[in-house]
CSV table of C-alpha atoms in Angstrom, one decimal:
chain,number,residue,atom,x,y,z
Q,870,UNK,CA,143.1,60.0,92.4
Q,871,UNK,CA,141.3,60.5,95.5
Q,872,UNK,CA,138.8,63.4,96.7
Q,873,UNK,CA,136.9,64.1,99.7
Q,874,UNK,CA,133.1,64.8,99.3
Q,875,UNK,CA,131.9,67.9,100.5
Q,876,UNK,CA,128.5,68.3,99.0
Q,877,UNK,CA,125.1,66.0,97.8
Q,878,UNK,CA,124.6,67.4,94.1
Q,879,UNK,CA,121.0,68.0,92.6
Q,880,UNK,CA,121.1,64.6,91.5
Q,881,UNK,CA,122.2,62.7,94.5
Q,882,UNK,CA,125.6,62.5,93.7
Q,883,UNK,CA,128.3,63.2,95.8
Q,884,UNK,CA,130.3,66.3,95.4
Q,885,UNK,CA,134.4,67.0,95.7
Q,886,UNK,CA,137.0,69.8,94.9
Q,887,UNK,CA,140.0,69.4,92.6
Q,888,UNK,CA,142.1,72.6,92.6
Q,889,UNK,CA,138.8,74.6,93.2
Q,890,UNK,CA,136.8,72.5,90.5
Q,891,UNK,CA,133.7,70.8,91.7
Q,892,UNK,CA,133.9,67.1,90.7
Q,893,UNK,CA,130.4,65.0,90.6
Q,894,UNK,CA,130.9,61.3,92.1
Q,895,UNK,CA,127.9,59.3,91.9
Q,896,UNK,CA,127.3,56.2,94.7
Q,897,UNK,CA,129.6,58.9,97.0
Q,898,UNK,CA,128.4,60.2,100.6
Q,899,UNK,CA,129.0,63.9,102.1
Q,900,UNK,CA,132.1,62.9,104.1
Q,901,UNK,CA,133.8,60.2,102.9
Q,902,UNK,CA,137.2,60.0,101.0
Q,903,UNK,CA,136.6,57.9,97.9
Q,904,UNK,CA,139.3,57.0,95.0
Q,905,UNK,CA,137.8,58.4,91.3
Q,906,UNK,CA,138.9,58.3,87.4
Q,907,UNK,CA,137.4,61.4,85.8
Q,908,UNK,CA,135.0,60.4,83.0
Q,909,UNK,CA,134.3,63.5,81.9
Q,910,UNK,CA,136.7,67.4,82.1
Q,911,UNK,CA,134.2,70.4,81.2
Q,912,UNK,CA,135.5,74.0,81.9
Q,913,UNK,CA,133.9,74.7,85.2
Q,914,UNK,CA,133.3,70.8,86.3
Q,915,UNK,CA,134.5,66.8,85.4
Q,916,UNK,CA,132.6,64.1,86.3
Q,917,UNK,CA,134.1,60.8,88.1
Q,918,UNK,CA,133.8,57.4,88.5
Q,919,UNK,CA,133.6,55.8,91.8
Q,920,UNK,CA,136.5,52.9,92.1
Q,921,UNK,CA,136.8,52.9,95.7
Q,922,UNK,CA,135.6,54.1,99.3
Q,923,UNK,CA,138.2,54.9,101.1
Q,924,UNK,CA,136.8,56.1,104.4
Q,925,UNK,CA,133.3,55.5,104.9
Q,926,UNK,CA,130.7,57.7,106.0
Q,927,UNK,CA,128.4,56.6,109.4
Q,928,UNK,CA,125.7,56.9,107.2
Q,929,UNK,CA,126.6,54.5,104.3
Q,930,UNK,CA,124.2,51.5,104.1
Q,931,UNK,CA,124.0,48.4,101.6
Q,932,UNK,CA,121.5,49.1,99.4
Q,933,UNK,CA,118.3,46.9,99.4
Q,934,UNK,CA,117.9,46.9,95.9
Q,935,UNK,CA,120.7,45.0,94.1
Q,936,UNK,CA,120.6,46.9,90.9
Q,937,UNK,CA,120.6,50.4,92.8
Q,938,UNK,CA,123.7,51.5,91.3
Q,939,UNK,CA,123.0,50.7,87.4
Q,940,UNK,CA,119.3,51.8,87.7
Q,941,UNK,CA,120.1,54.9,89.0
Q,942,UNK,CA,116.5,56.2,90.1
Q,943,UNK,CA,116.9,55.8,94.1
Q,944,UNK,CA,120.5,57.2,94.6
Q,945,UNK,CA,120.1,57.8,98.0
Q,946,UNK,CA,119.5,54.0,99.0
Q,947,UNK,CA,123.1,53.5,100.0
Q,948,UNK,CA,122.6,56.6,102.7
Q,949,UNK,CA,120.5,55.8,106.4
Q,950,UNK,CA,116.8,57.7,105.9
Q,951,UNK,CA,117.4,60.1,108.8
Q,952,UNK,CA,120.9,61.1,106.8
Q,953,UNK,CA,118.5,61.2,103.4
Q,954,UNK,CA,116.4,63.6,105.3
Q,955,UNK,CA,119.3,66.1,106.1
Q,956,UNK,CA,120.8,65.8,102.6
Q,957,UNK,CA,117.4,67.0,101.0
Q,958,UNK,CA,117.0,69.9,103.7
Q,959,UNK,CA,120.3,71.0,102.7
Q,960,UNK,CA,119.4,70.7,99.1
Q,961,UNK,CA,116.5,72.9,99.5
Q,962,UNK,CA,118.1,75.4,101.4
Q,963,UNK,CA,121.3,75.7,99.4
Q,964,UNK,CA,118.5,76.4,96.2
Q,965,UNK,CA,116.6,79.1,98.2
Q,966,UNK,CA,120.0,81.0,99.3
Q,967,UNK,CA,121.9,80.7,95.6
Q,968,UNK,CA,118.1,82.3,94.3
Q,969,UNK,CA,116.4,84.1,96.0
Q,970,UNK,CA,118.7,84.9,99.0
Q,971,UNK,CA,115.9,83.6,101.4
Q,972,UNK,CA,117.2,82.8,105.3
Q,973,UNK,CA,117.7,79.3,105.7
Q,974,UNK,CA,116.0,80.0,109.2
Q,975,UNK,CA,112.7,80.1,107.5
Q,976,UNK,CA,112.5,76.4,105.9
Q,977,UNK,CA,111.6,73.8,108.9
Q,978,UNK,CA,112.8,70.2,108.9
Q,979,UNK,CA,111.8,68.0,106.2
Q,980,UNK,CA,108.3,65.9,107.3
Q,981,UNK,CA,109.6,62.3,106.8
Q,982,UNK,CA,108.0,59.3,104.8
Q,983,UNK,CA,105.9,57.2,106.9
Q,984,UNK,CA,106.8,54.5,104.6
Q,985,UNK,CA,110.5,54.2,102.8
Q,986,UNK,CA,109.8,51.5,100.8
Q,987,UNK,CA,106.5,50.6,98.5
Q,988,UNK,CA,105.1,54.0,98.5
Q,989,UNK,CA,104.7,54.9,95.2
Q,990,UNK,CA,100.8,54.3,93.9
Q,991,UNK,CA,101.8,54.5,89.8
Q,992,UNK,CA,105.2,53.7,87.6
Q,993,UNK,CA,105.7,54.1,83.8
Q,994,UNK,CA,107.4,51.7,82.4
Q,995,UNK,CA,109.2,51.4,79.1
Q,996,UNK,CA,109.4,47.8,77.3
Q,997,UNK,CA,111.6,45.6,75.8
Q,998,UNK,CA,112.6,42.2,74.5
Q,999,UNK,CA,115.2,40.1,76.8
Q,1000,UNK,CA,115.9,36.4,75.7
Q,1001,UNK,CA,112.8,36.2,73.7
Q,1002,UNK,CA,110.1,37.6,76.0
Q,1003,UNK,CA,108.9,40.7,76.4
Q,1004,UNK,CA,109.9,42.8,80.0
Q,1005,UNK,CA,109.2,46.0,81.6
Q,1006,UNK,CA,111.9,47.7,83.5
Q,1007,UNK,CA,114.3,50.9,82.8
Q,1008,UNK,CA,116.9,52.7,80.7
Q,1009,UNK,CA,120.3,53.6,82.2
Q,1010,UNK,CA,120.4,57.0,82.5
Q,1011,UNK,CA,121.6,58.6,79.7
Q,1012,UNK,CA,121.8,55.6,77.6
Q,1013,UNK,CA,120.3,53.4,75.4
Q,1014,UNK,CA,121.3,50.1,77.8
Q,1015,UNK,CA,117.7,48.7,79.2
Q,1016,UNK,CA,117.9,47.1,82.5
Q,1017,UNK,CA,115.2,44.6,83.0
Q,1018,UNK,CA,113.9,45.5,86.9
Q,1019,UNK,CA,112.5,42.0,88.5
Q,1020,UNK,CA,111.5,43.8,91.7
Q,1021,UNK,CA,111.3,47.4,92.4
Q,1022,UNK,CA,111.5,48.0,96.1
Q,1023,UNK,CA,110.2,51.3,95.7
Q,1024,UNK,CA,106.6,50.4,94.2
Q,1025,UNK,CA,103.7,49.5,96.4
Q,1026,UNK,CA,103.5,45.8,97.2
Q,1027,UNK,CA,100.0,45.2,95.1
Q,1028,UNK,CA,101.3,47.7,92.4
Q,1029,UNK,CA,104.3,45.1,91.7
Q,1030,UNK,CA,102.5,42.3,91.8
Q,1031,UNK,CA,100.1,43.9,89.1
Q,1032,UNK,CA,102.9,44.2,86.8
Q,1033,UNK,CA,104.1,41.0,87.5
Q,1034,UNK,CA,100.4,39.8,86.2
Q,1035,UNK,CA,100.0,41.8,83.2
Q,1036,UNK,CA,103.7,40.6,82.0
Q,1037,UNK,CA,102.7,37.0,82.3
Q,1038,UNK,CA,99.5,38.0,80.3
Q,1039,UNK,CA,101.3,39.7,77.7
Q,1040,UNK,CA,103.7,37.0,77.4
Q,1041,UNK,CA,101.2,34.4,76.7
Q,1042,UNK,CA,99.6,36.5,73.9
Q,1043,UNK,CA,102.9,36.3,72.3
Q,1044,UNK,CA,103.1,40.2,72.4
Q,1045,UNK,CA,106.4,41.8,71.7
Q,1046,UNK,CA,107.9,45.4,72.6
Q,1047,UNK,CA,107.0,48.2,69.8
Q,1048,UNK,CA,108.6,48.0,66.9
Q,1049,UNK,CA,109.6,52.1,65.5
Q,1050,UNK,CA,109.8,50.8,62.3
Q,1051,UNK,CA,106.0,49.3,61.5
Q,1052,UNK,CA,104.7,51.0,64.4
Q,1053,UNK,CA,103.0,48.3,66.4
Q,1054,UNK,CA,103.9,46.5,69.9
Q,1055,UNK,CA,103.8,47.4,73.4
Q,1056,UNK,CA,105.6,50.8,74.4
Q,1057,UNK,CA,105.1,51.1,78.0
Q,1058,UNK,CA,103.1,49.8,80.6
Q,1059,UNK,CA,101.5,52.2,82.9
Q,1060,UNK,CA,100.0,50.9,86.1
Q,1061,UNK,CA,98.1,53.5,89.2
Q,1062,UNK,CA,96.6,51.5,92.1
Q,1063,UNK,CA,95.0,52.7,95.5
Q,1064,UNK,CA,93.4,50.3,97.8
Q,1065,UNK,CA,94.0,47.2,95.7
Q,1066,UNK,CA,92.2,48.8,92.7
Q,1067,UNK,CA,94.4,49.4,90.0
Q,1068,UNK,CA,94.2,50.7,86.7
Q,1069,UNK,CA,96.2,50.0,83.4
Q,1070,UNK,CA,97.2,51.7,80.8
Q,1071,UNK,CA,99.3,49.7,77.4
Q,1072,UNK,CA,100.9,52.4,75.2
Q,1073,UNK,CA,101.6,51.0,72.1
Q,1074,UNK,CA,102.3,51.4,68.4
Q,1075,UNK,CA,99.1,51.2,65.6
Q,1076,UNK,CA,97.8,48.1,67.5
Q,1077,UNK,CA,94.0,46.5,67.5
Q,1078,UNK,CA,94.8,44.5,70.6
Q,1079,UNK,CA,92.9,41.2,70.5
Q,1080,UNK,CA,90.0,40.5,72.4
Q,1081,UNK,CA,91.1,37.7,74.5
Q,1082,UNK,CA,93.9,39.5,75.9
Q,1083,UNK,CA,91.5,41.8,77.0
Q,1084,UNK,CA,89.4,39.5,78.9
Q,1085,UNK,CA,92.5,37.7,80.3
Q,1086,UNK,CA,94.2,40.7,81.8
Q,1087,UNK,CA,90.9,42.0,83.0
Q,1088,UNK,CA,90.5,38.4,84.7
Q,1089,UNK,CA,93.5,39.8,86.6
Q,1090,UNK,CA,92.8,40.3,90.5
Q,1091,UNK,CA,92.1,44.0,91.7
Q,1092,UNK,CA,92.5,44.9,87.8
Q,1093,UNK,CA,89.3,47.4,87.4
Q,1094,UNK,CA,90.0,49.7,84.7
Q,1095,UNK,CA,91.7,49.3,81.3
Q,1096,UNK,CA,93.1,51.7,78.8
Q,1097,UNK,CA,95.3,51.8,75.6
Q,1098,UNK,CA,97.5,55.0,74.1
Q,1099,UNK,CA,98.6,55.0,70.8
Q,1100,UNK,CA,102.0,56.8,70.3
Q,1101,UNK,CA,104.1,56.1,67.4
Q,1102,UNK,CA,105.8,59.9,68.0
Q,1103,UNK,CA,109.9,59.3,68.1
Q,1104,UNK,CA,112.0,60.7,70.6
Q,1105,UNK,CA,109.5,62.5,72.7
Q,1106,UNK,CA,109.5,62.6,76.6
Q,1107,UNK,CA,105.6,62.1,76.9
Q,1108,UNK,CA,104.6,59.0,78.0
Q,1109,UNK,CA,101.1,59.1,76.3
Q,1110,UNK,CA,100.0,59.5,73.4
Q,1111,UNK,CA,96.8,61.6,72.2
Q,1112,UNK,CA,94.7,59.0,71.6
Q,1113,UNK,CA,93.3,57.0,74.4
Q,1114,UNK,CA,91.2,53.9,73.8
Q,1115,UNK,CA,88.9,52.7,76.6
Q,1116,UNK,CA,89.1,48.6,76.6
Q,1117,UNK,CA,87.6,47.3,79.3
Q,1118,UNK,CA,86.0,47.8,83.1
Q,1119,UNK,CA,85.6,51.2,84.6
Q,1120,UNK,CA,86.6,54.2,82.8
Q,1121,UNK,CA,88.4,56.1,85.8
Q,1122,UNK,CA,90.0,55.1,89.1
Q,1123,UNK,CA,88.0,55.6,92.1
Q,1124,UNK,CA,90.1,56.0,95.6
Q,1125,UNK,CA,89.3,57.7,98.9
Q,1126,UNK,CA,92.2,59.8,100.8
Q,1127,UNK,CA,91.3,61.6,104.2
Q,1128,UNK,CA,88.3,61.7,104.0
Q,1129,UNK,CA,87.4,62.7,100.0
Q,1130,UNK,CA,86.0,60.7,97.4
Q,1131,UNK,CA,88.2,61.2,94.0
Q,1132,UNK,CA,88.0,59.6,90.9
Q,1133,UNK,CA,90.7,59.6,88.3
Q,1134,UNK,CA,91.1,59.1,84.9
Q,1135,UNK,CA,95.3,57.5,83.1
Q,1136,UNK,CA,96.4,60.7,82.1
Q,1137,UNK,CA,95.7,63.1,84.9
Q,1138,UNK,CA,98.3,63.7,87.9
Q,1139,UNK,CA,98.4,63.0,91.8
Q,1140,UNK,CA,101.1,62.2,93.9
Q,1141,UNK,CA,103.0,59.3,93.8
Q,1142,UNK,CA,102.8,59.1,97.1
Q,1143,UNK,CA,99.4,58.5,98.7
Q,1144,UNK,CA,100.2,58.6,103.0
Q,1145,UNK,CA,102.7,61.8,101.8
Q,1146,UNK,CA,99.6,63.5,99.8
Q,1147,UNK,CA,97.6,63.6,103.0
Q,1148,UNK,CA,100.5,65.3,104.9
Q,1149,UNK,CA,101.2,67.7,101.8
Q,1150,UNK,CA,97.7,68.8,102.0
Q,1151,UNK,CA,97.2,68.9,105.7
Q,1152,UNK,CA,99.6,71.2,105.6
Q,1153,UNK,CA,98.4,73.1,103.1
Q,1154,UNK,CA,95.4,73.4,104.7
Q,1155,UNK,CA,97.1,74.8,108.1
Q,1156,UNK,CA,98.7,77.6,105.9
Q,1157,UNK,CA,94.8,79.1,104.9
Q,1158,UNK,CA,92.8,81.0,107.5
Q,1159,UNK,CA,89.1,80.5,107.9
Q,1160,UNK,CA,86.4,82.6,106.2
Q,1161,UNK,CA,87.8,83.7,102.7
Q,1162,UNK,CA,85.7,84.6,100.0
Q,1163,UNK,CA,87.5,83.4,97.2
Q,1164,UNK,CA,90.5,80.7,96.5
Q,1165,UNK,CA,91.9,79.3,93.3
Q,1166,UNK,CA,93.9,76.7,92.5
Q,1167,UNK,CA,96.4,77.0,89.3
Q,1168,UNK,CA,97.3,73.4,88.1
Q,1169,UNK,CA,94.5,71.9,89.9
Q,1170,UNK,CA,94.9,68.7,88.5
Q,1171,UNK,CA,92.1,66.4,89.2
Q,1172,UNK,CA,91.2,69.2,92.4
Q,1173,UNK,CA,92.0,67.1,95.4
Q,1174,UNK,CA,93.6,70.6,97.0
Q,1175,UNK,CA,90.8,72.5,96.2
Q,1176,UNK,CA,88.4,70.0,97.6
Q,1177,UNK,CA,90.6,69.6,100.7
Q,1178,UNK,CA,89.9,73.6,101.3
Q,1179,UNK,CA,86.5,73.3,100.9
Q,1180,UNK,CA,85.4,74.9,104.4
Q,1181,UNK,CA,88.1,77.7,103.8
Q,1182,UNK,CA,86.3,79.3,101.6
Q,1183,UNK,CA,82.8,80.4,100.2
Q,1184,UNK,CA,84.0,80.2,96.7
Q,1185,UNK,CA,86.6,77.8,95.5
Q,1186,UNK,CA,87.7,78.1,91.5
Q,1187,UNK,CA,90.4,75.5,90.0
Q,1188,UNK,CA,92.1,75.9,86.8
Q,1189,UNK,CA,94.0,73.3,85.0
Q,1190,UNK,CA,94.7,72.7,80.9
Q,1191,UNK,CA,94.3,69.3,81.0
Q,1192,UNK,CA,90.9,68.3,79.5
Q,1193,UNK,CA,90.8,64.4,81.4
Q,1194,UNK,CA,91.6,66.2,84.5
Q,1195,UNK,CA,89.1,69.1,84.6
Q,1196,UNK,CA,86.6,66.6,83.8
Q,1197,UNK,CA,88.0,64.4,87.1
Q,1198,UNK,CA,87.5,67.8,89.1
Q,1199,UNK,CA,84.5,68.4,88.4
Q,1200,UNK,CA,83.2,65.0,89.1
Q,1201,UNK,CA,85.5,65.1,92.3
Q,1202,UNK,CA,83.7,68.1,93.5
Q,1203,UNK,CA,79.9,66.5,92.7
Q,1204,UNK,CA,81.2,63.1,94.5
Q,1205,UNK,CA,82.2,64.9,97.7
Q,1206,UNK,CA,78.8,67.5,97.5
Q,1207,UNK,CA,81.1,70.8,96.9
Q,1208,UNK,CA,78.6,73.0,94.8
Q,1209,UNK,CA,80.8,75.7,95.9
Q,1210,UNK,CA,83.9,74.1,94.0
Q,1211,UNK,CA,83.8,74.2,90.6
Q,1212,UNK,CA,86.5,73.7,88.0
Q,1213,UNK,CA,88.0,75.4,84.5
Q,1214,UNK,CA,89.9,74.2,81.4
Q,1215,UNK,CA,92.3,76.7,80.7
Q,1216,UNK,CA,95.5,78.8,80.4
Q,1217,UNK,CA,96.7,79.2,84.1
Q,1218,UNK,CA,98.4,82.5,83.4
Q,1219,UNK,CA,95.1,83.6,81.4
Q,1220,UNK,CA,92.3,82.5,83.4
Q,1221,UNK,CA,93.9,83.9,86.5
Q,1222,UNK,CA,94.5,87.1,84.5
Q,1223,UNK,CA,90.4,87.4,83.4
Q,1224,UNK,CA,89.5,86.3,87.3
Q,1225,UNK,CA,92.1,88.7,89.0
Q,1226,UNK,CA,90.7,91.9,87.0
Q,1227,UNK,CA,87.2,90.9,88.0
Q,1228,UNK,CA,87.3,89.3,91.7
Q,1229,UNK,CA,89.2,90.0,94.5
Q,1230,UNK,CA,91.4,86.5,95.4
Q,1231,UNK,CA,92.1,85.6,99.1
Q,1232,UNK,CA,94.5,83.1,98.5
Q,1233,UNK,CA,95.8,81.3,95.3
Q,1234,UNK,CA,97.5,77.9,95.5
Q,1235,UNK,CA,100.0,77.3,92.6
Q,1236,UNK,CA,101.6,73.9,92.1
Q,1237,UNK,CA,103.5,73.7,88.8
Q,1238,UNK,CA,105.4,71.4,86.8
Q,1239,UNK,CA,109.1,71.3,87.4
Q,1240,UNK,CA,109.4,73.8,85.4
Q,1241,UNK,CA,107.7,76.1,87.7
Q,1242,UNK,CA,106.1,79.2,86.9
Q,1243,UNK,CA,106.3,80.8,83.6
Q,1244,UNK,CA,106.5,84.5,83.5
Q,1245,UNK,CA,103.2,85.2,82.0
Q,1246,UNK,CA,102.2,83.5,85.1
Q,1247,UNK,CA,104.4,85.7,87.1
Q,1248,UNK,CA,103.7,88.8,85.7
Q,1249,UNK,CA,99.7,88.0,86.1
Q,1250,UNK,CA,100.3,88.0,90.3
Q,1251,UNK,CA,102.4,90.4,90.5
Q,1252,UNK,CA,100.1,92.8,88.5
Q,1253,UNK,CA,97.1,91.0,90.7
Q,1254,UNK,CA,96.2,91.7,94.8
Q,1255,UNK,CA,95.9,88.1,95.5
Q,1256,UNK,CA,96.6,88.6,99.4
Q,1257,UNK,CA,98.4,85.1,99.2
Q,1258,UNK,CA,100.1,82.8,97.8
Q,1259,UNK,CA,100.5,78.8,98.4
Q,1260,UNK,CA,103.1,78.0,96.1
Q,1261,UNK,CA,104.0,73.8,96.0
Q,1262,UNK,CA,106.7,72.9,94.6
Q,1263,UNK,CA,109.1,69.9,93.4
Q,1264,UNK,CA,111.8,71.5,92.1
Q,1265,UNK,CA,114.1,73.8,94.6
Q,1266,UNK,CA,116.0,75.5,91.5
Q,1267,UNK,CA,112.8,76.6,90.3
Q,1268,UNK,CA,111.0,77.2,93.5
Q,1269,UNK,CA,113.9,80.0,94.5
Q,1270,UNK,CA,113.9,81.6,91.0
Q,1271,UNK,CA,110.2,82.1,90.8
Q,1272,UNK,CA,110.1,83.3,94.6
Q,1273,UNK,CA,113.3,85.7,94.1
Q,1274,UNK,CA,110.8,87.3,91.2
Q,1275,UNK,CA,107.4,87.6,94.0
Q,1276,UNK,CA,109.6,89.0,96.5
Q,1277,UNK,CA,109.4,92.2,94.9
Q,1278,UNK,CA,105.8,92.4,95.9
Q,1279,UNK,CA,105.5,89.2,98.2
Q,1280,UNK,CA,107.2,88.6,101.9
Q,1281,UNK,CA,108.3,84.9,102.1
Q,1282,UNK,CA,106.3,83.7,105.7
Q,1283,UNK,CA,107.5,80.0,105.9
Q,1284,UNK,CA,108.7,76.7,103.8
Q,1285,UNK,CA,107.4,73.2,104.6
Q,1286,UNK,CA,109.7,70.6,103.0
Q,1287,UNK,CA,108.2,67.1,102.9
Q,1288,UNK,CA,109.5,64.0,102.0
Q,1289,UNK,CA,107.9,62.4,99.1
Q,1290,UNK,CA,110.3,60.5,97.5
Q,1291,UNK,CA,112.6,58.6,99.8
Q,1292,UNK,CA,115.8,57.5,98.7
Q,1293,UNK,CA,115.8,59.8,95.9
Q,1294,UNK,CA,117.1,63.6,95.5
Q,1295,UNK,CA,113.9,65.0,95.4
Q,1296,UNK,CA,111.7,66.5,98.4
Q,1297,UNK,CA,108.4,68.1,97.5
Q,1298,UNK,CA,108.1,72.3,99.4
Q,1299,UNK,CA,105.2,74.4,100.2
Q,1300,UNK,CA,105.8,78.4,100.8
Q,1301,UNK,CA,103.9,80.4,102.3
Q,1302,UNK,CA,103.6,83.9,100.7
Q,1303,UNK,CA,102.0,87.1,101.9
Q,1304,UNK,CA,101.9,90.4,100.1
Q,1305,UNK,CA,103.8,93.4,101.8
C-alpha cells in the first residue's frame, strides 16, 4: 500500500490520507510517497509502518545517530534543520488556528538553535542490566523493550562523558539495576551540568550506598555535587522520589547565564537548553516595557525570568509550589543583589488570586507545565486587571486552548516560537497578551 504524506503529526510523524482517513507514518517526510502496512485501524485514524520510500523528499537526511529510528526521541533527525524549522512553525500555527482561531500572520519565524547537536545540559535516564552489567539508556516508546544508548548525539559533550564515568563507577561497585521486587538497585541516573560542573543524582530502591562508591564517583572530573532519591513507587511517571539524600560535595549547582548568578538544586527545573534559555528570555525581556510597578511570575521555577526582568520593574513577586525551587529563587535573587525580587511557595492560581485582589499587576509571566493552565488559573486572570500577560509555552495544543479562553478579555499582540529542541517535534512559544 502506498500513501503520499501530506502533513508532520504532533509527534513528528509523517501524515497521509486513505479514503479521507488520516494515516500516521513514523520515519516519513511532508512530501514523499512512501510504501506502508497499517499496524493499527481506529475509527477516525490507523497507524502504519514504514517499508519503503518511494520518492524522497529534498529534505531527507541520514540520520547521525544510528539508533534514531528504534529510540524514537529525535524524530526529526532524518529531516535538514532549516526543513525541521518549517515543520515546527507549521506545527504551531496549525495548533493556534484548530484553537483558538488566531491568524497565522501573528506567529514570526521560529529562532533557530545555535547548536543542533549536544545542547541539552541534563538527561534522565532509566537503568538496566545488558550482558551482566549494568547500562543507562531508553525504553522504546510504548514498550517494555530497553535500548541501551552508547552515545547520545543530542547531550552536551561533557554531559556524556559524565555518564560514561559514573557507569564505569557503578560497574566496578558491582551495582545492579533496581530490583521492584526487594526494592533496592539503581533506578535512574540523573545528570545536569553547566560549564563543566555537573551534578548527579542516583534514584534508587531502599539503598545505603557504600561509602567508597561515594568517594570514587566524586573522584570523577568536573563531578561537584551528589545526590540520591529513593523511589520504590510502581508505575509512576516522576522521576524522583520524595526523599532526597545529600551524599557528597556541594549541595546545589552553581552556573552563570547572561550575566546572572543562579544556583540550583536536582529537582527544580530550567531549560534543557542553556544558549536557547538566553534567547527565550531576551525575548521575554523585549516583550516588557520599562517602569512597571509590579510583575509576577507563575511557575517561577528557580526565578531566572524574574531575575532577568529585574530593571523592569520596582517590584518583582515569583510564585512556584515547588519547595527546592523557591528556596533556589530566593537564594538566586540574594546572589545577583535583587532585594526587590522576592519569591513564594505556593498555589499559582491562589497566590495570584490573594495578590490580584490587593495589588494592581503590570505584567504576569506564566510558564506552565505541558499541561498548561488550569482553569482555576484561568478564571483567577480573567477575573484580575493584570494589563498583560507573557504566557511561555511548550505545548502548542495547550497554548491555543488556554489563549482561545483569555481572548475573551485578552487581544493576542504577537507569538515568538523558538527552537529549543532540535530534531525533535517540539518548539518552545512566547505570547504576547494585552487586555482589551
Amino acid at each position: 500500500m502506498k500513501v503520499t504524506i501530506k502533513k508532520t503529526g504532533i509527534n513528528g510523524e509523517g501524515i497521509g490520507y486513505i479514503d479521507r482517513m488520516p494515516v500516521f507514518v513514523p520515519q516519513a517526510l511532508i512530501g514523499e510517497e512512501v510504501e506502508i502496512r497499517i499496524v493499527d485501524k481506529q475509527k477516525r485514524y490507523a497507524t502504519a509502518e514504514l517499508l519503503r520510500v518511494v520518492k524522497s523528499s529534498k529534505n531527507r537526511i541520514r540520520p547521525k545517530c544510528f539508533i534514531q529510528n528504534t529510540c524514537g526521541a529525535c524524530p526529526l533527525m532524518i529531516a535538514r534543520y532549516p526543513a525541521q524549522l518549517e515543520y515546527k512553525q507549521d506545527l504551531l500555527k496549525q495548533s493556534l488556528i484548530k484553537y483558538a482561531q488566531i491568524d497565522p500572520r501573528k506567529v514570526a519565524r521560529v529562532k533557530a538553535s545555535e547548536d543542533v547537536f549536544g545542547y541539552r545540559n541534563q538527561f534522565k535516564l532509566p537503568c538496566a542490566m545488558e550482558e551482566g552489567r549494568l547500562v543507562s539508556g531508553l525504553f522504546m516508546p510504548n514498550s517494555n523493550y530497553f535500548i541501551d544508548v552508547k552515545k547520545c548525539w543530542i547531550h552536551e559533550d561533557g554531559l556524556e562523558r559524565i555518564r560514561m564515568d559514573i557507569m564505569r563507577v557503578l560497574n566496578t561497585h558491582g551495582c545492579e539495576s533496581y530490583n521492584p521486587h526487594d526494592k533496592k538497585g539503581i533506578r535512574n541516573l540523573v545528570v545536569r551540568g553547566f560549564d563543566n560542573r555537573y551534578q548527579c543524582t542516583l534514584v534508587t530502591g531502599n539503598d545505603e550506598l557504600d561509602e567508597r562508591l561515594i568517594s570514587d564517583l566524586m573522584r570523577i572530573k568536573g563531578l561537584t555535587s551528589l545526590w540520591q532519591s529513593i523511589h520504590t513507587i510502581k508505575k509512576t511517571p516522576e522521576v524522583f522520589g520524595n526523599k532526597m539524600i545529600h551524599l557528597a560535595g556541594e549541595t546545589s549547582l552553581a552556573m552563570e547565564l547572561d550575566g546572572l548568578k543562579l544556583r540550583i538544586s536536582p529537582r527544580s527545573f530550567f531549560q534543557l537548553n542553556s544558549k536557547q534559555a538566553v534567547q527565550l528570555y531576551r525575548t521575554i525581556a523585549s516583550m516588557v516595557k520599562e517602569d512597571n510597578e509590579l510583575i509576577v511570575e507563575a511557575y517561577s521555577g528557580i526565578g531566572a525570568i524574574s531575575l532577568y526582568l529585574k530593571d523592569k520593574a520596582k517590584e518583582i513577586i515569583g510564585i512556584e509550589s515547588i519547595k527546592d525551587a523557591v528556596v533556589n529563587a530566593n537564594q538566586n535573587a540574594a546572589l545577583n543583589g535583587c532585594e526587590h525580587v522576592s519569591f513564594l511557595c505556593d498555589d499559582a492560581a491562589n497566590k495570584l488570586t490573594y495578590l490580584s485582589k490587593k495589588r494592581s499587576i503590570d505584567v504576569l509571566v506564566v510558564d506552565p507545565p505541558r499541561s498548561g493552565l488550569d482553569d482555576a488559573m484561568l478564571d483567577c486572570i480573567l477575573r484580575s486587571k493584570i494589563k498583560s500577560i507573557i504566557y511561555v509555552s511548550c505545548n502548542p495544543a495547550t497554548l491555543g486552548k488556554n489563549l482561545a479562553v483569555l481572548s475573551s478579555r485578552y487581544n493576542v499582540d504577537r507569538i515568538q516560537p523558538i527552537d529549543m529542541f532540535p530534531h525533535t517535534p517540539h518548539t518552545e512559544a512566547i505570547a504576547l497578551l494585552c487586555r482589551k
